[in-house]
Short mmCIF file of C-alpha atoms in Angstrom, two decimals:
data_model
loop_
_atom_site.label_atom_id
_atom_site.label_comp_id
_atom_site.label_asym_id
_atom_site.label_seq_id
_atom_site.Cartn_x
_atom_site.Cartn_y
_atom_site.Cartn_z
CA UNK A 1 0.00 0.00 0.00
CA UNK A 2 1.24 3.45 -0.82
CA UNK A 3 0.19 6.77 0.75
CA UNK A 4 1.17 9.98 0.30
CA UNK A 5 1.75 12.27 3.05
CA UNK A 6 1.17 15.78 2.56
CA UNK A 7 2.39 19.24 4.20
CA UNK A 8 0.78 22.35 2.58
CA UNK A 9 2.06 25.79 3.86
CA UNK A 10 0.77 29.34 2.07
CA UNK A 11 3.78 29.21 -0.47
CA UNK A 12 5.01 25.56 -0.16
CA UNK A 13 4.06 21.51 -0.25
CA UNK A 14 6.21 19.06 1.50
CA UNK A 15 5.71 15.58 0.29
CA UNK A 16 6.10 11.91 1.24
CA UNK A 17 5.30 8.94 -0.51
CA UNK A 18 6.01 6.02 1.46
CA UNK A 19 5.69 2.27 0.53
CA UNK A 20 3.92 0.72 3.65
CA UNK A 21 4.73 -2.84 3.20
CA UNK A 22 8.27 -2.01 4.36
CA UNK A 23 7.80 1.91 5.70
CA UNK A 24 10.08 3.47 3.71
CA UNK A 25 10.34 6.58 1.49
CA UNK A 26 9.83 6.18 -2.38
CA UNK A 27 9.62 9.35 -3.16
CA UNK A 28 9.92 12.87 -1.46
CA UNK A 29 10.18 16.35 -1.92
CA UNK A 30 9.53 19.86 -1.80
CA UNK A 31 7.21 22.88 -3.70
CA UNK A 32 8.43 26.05 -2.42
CA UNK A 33 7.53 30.04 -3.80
CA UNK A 34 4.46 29.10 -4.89
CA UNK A 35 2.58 31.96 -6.11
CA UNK A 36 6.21 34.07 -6.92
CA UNK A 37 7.50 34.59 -10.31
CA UNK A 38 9.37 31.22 -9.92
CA UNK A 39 8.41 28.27 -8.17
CA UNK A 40 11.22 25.60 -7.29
CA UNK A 41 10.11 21.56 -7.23
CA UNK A 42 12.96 19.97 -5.48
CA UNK A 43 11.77 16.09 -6.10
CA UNK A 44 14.14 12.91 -4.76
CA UNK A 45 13.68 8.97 -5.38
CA UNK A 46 14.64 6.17 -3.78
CA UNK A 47 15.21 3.33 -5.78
CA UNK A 48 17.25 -0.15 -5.10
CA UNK A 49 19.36 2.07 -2.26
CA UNK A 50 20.02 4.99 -4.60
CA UNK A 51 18.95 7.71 -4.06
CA UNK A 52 18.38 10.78 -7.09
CA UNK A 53 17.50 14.24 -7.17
CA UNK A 54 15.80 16.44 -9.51
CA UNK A 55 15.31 20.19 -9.02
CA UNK A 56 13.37 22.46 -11.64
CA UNK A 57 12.49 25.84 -11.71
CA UNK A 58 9.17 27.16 -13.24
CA UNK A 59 6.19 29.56 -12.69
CA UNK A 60 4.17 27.65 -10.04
CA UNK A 61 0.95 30.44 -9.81
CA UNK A 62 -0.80 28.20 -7.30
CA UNK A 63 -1.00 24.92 -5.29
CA UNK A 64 -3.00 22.91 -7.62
CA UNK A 65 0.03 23.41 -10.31
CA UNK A 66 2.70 22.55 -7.83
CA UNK A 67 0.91 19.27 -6.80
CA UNK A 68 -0.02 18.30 -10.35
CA UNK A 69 3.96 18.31 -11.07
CA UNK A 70 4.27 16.01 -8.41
CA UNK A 71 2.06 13.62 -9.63
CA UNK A 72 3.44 13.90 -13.05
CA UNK A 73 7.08 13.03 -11.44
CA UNK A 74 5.85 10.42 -9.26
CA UNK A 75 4.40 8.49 -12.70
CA UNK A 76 7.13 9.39 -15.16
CA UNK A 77 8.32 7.00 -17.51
CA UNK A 78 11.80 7.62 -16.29
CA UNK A 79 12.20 9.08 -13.05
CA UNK A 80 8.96 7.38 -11.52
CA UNK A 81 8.29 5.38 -8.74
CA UNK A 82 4.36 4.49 -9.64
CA UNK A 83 2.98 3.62 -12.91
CA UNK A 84 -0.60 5.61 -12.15
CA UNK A 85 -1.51 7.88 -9.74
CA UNK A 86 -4.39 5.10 -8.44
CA UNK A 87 -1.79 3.67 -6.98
CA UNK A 88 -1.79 5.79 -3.60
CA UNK A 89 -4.27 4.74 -1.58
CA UNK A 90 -4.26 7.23 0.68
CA UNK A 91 -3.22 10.87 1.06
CA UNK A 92 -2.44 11.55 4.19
CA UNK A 93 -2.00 15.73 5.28
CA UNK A 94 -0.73 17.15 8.25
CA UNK A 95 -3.38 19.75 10.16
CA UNK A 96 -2.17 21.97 12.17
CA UNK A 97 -5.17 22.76 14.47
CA UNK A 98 -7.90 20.19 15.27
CA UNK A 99 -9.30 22.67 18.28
CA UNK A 100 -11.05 20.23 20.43
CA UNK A 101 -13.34 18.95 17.54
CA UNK A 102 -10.96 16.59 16.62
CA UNK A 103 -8.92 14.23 19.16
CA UNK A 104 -7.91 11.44 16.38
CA UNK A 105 -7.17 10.80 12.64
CA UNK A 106 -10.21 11.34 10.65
CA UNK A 107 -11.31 10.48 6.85
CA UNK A 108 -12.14 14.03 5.11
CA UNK A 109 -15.54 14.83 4.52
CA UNK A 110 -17.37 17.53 3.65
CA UNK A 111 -18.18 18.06 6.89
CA UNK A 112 -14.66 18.07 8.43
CA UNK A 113 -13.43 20.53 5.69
CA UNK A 114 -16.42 22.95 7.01
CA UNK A 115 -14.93 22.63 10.58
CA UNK A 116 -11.39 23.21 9.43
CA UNK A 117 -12.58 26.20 8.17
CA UNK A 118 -14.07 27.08 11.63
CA UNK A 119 -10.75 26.69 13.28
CA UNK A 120 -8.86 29.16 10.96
CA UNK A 121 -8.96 32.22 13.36
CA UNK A 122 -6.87 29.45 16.05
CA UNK A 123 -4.47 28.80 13.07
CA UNK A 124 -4.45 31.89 10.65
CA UNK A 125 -1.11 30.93 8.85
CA UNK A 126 -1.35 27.24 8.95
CA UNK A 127 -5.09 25.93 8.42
CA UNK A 128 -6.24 27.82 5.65
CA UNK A 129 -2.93 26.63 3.87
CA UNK A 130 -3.51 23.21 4.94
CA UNK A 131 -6.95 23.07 3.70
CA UNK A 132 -5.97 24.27 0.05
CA UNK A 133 -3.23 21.36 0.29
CA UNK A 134 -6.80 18.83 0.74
CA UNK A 135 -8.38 20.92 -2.23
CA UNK A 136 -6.14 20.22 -4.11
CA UNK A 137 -5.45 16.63 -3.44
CA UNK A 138 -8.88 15.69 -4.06
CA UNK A 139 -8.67 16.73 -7.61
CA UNK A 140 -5.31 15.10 -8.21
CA UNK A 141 -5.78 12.50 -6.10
CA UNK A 142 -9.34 11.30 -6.74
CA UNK A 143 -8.99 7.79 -6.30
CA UNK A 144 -7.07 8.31 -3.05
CA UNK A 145 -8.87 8.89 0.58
CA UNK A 146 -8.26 11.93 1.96
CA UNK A 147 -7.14 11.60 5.67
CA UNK A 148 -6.60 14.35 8.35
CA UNK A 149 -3.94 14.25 11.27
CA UNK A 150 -3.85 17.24 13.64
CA UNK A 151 -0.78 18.57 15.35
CA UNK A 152 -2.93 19.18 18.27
CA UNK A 153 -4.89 15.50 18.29
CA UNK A 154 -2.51 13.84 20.63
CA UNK A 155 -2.42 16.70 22.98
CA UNK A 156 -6.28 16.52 23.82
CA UNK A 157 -5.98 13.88 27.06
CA UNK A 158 -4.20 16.84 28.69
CA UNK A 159 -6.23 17.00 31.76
CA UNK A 160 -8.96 20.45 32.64
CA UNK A 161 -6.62 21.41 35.44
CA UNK A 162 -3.44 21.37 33.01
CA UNK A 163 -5.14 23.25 29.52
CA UNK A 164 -7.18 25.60 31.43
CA UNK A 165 -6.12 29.46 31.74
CA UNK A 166 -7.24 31.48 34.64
CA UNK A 167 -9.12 33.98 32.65
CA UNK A 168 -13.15 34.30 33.40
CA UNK A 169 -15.03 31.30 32.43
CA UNK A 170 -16.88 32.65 28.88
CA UNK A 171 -13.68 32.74 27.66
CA UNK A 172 -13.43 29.40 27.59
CA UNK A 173 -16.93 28.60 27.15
CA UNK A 174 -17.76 30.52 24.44
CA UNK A 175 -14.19 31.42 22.83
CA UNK A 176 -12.99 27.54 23.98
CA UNK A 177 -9.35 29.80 24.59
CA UNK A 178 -6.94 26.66 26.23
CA UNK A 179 -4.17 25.03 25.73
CA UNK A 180 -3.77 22.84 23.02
CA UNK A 181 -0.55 22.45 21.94
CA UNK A 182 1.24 21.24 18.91
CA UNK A 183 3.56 18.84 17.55
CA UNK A 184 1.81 16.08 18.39
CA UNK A 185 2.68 13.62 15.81
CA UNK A 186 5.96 13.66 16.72
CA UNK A 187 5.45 13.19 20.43
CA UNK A 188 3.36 10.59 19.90
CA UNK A 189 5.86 9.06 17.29
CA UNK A 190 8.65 9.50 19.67
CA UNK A 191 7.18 8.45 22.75
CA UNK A 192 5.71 5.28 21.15
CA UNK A 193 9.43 4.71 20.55
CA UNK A 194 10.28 5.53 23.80
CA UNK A 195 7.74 3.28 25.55
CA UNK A 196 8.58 0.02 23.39
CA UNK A 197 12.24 0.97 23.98
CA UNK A 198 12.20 0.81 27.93
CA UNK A 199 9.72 -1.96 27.89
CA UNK A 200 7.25 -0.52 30.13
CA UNK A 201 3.56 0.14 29.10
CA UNK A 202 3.75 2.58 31.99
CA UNK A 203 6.88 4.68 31.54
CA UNK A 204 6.99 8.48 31.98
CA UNK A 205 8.71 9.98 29.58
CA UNK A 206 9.92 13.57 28.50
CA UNK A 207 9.45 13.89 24.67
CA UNK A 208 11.84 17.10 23.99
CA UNK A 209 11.47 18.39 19.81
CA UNK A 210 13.88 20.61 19.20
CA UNK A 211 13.56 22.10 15.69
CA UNK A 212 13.33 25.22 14.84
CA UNK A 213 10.17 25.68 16.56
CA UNK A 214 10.29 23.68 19.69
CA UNK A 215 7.92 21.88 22.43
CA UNK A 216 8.21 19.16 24.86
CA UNK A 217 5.26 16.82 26.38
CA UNK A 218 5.00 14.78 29.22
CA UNK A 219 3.94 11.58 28.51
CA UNK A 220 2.48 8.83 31.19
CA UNK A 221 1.40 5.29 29.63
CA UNK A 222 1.69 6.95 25.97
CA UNK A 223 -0.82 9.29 27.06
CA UNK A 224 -0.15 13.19 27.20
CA UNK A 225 -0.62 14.96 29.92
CA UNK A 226 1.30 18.25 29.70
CA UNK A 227 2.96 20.27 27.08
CA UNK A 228 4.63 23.45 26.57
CA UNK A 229 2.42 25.32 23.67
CA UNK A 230 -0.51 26.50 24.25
CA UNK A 231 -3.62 27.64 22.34
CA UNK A 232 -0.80 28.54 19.47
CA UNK A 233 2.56 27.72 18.50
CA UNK A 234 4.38 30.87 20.55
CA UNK A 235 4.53 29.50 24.30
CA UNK A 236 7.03 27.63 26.03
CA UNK A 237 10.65 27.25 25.05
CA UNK A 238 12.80 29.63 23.32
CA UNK A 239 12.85 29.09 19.43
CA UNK A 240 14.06 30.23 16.08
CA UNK A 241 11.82 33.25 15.92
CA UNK A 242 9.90 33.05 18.79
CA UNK A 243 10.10 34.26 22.11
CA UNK A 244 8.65 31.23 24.02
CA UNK A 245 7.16 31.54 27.47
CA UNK A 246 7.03 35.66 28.32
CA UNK A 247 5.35 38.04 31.06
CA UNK A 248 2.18 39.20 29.47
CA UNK A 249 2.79 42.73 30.59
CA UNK A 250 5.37 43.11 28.02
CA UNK A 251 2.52 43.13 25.78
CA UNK A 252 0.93 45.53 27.46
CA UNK A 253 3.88 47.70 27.96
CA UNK A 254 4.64 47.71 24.52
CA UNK A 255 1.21 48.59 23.22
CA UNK A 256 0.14 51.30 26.12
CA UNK A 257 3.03 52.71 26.66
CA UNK A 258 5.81 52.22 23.30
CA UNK A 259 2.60 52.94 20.81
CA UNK A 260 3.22 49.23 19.10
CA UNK A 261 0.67 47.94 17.03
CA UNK A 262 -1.20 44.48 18.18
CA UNK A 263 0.10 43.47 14.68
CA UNK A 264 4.09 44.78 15.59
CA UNK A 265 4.18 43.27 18.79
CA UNK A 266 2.17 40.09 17.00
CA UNK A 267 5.77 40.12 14.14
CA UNK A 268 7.70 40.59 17.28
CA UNK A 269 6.81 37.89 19.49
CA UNK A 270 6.86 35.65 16.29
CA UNK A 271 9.09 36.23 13.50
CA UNK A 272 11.99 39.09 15.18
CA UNK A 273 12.38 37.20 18.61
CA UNK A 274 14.07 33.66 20.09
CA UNK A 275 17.63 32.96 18.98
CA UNK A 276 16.66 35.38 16.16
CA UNK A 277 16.38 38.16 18.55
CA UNK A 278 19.01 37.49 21.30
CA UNK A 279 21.86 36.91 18.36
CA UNK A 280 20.73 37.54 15.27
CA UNK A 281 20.66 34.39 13.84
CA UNK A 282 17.75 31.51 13.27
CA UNK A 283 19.93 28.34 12.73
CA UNK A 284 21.25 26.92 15.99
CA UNK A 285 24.46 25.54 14.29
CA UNK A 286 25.84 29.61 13.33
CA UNK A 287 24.51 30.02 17.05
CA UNK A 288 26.45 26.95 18.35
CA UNK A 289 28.87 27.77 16.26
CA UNK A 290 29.86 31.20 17.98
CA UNK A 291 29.36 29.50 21.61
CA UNK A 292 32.12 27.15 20.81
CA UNK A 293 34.21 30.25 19.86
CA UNK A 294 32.94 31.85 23.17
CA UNK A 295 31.20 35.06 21.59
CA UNK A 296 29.66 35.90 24.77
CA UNK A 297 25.97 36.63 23.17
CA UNK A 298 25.89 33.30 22.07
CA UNK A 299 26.82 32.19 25.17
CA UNK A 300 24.00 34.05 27.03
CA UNK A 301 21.37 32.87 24.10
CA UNK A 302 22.06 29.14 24.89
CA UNK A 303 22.50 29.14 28.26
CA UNK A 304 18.58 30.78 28.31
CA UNK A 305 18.38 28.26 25.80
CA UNK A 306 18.66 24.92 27.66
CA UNK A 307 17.67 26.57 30.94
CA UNK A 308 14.14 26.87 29.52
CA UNK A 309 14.22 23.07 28.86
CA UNK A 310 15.47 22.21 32.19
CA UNK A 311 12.50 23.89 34.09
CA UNK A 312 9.61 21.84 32.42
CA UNK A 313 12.15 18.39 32.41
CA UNK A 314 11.49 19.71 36.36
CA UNK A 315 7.91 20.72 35.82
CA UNK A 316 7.00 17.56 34.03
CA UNK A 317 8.95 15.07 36.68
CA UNK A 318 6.48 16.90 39.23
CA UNK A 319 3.36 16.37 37.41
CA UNK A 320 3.86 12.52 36.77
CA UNK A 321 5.72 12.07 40.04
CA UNK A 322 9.38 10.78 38.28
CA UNK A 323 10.33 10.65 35.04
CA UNK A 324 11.72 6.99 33.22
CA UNK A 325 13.32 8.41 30.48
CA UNK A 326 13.93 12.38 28.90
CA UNK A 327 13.83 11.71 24.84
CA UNK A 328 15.35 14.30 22.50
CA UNK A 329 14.49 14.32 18.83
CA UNK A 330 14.14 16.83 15.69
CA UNK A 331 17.12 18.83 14.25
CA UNK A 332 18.52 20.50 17.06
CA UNK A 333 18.03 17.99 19.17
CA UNK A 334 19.44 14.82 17.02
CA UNK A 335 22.50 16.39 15.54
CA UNK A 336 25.75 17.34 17.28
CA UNK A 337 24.94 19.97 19.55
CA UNK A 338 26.12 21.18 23.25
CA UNK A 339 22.13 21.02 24.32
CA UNK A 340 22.16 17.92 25.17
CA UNK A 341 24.71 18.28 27.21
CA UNK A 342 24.16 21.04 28.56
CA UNK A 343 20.71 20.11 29.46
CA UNK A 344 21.65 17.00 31.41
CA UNK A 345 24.09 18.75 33.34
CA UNK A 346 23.43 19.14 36.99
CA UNK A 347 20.18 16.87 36.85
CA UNK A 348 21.42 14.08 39.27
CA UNK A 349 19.01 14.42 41.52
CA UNK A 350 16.32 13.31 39.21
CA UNK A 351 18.58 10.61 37.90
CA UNK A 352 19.89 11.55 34.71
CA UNK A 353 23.81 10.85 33.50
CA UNK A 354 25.01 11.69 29.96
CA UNK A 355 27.28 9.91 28.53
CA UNK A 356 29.81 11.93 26.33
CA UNK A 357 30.97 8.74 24.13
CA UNK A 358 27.68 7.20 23.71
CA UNK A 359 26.43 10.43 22.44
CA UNK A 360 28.87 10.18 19.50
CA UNK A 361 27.05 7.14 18.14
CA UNK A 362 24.00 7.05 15.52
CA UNK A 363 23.44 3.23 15.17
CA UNK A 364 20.26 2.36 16.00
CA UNK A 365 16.29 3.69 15.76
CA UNK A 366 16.25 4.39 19.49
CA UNK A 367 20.36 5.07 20.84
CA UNK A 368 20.33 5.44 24.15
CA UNK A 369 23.33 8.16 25.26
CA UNK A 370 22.98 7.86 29.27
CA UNK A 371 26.00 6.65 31.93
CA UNK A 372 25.24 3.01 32.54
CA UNK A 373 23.35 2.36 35.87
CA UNK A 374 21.67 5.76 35.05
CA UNK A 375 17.92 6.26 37.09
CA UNK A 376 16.95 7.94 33.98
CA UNK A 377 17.53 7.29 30.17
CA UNK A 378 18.42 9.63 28.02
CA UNK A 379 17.71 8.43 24.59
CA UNK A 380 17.49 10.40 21.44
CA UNK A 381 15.29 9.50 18.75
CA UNK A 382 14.53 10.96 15.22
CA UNK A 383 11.27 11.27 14.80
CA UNK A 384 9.48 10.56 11.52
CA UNK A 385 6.64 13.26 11.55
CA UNK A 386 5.51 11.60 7.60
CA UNK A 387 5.65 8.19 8.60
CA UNK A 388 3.38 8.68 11.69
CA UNK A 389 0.85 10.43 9.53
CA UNK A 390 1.18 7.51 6.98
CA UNK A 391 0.84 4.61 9.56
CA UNK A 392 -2.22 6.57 11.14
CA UNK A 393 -3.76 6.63 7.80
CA UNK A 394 -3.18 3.41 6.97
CA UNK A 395 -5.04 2.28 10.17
CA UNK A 396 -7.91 4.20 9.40
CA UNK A 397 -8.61 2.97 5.81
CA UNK A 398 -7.20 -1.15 6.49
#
């Protein structure tokens, strides 16, 4: 069975098509500046081990003409991977925000699309992209069922106590303003990973996704119950471009007393702050980079950084009473990097031990990089965002 697993943001489509019988990648790729003067397909196959790459440049006015292309690449006489586009089965799409109308992977209908739609003003920037990306599909794709996975799906067995603000009650009630958080297919992807690793249907574990946005979750018996976004992407830890976790009277001091804008503090808050704001730049490795050389702003930035990340591994521990295993996964946090280090320093008492050598090793799905006889693993695990969303679909249409 093969299903394709789609990302669609306002300008771009990420893309996955993944052979289920073994889980693994034929095809995948990128549509970027859609809607520009030129559009960029950047398309890669996976054939007996090799692996070959296309890129081609092109006016791509609007989603449906970026998608088509990838059709026409995945069928190609000479590049393909599928002889007809009835092969896929399934398309599966990522969803950003499932508000609490959705808590699992659903089959889109008419209905759900309508619903989607009711969600955009929790999701501006992501939903109404995602929803053209299931547009689209549908005309491409006709044969295929459309499937829905929400980022914020996995996050809805949060308990009342732990998504609940402390703002009058009609704001929930009528506005349904709480936390959801986001992410979620990798936590749950992660965790799942986590749980089978250690053995123990039970474990509490610490999923930690470290991209360029960020979250963590706290995970008892593969069910969340805490996380670090809240009703959007902006809370919690420090990221690319976003500030993370802040005192709300900034906002206020910057719009009643500095004459900002809702929208300029809005840009500021989400595109000028994080590691972008403290150094200047958005990738971690020119960041890390400059800490190894001791540039003293970089220095500060990660040290705020990873101290961020300690306080919920704390937070968490509390709110599950101990903690089996801290996992770390995504870009920043699979790829050589002080954080990891620097994150399990000084966190005895709670039982976690890095191990400096282990850490150098990438040889297994699940590599565990704590000092043996540790209290606590520390494991780090990619995560496989696509393949989740494939499996899930899969398991909906079997």
């Amino acid at each position: 069975m093969n299903i394709l697993v789609i990302n669609a943001g306002s300008s771009s489509i990420k893309y996955q098509l993944i052979d289920m019988n073994t889980e693994l990648p034929l095809a995948s790729g990128l549509v970027e500046r859609i809607g520009l003067e030129e559009g960029v397909v950047k398309h890669k196959t996976f054939v007996n081990g090799e692996e070959n790459k296309i890129t081609e440049s092109f006016p791509i006015p609007d989603h449906a003409v970026g998608l088509k292309r990838v059709a026409e690449l995945l069928t190609d006489e000479k590049v393909g991977v599928i002889s007809d586009p009835s092969e896929i089965k399934a398309v599966g799409h990522r969803l950003v925000h499932g508000g609490e109308s959705f808590t699992d992977t659903v089959v889109i209908t008419d209905e759900v699309k309508a619903k989607v739609k009711e969600l955009f003003p929790l999701a501006p920037l992501h939903n109404p992209a995602n929803l053209v990306g299931v547009e689209v599909a549908e005309k491409v794709f006709p044969n295929a069922t459309q499937v829905g996975v929400f980022d914020t799906a996995f996050h809805q067995t949060i308990p009342e106590k732990a998504f609940r603000y402390a703002l009058p009650q009609k704001f929930y009630n009528e506005m349904r303003i709480r936390k959801y958080g986001f992410h979620g297919t990798s936590h749950k992807f992660i965790s799942e990973k986590a749980i089978e690793y250690l053995g123990n249907k039970d474990a509490k574990v610490i999923t930690i996704h470290l991209g360029n946005g960020a979250s963590m979750a706290a995970v008892k018996g593969g069910v969340c119950v805490d996380t670090t976004m809240g009703m959007g992407p902006l809370g919690g830890l420090i990221m690319g471009t976003r500030s993370g976790d802040i005192d709300p009277a900034i906002i206020f001091y910057l719009t009643q007393q500095k004459g900002f804008t809702a929208d300029e503090v809005a840009d500021l808050l989400n595109k000028e702050s994080g590691m972008k704001g403290l150094t200047g730049f958005t990738d971690m490795r020119d960041v890390e980079g400059n800490f190894v050389n001791g540039d003293p702003v970089a220095v500060l930035a990660i040290n705020m950084y990873v101290y961020r990340i300690k306080q919920y591994i704390g937070s968490y521990a509390a709110a599950m009473n101990g903690v089996d295993a801290i996992v770390f996964t995504a870009g920043v946090g699979e790829n050589k990097t002080p954080v990891r280090r620097m994150v399990c320093e000084d966190m005895t008492y709670l039982g976690i031990e890095w191990d400096a050598e282990k850490d150098k090793i990438r040889d297994k799905d699940v590599n565990e990089i704590n000092t043996d006889g540790a209290k606590t693993k520390v494991l780090i695990i990619p995560t496989n965002e696509e393949l989740e969303i494939a499996k899930q679909s899969m398991e909906l249409i079997k």
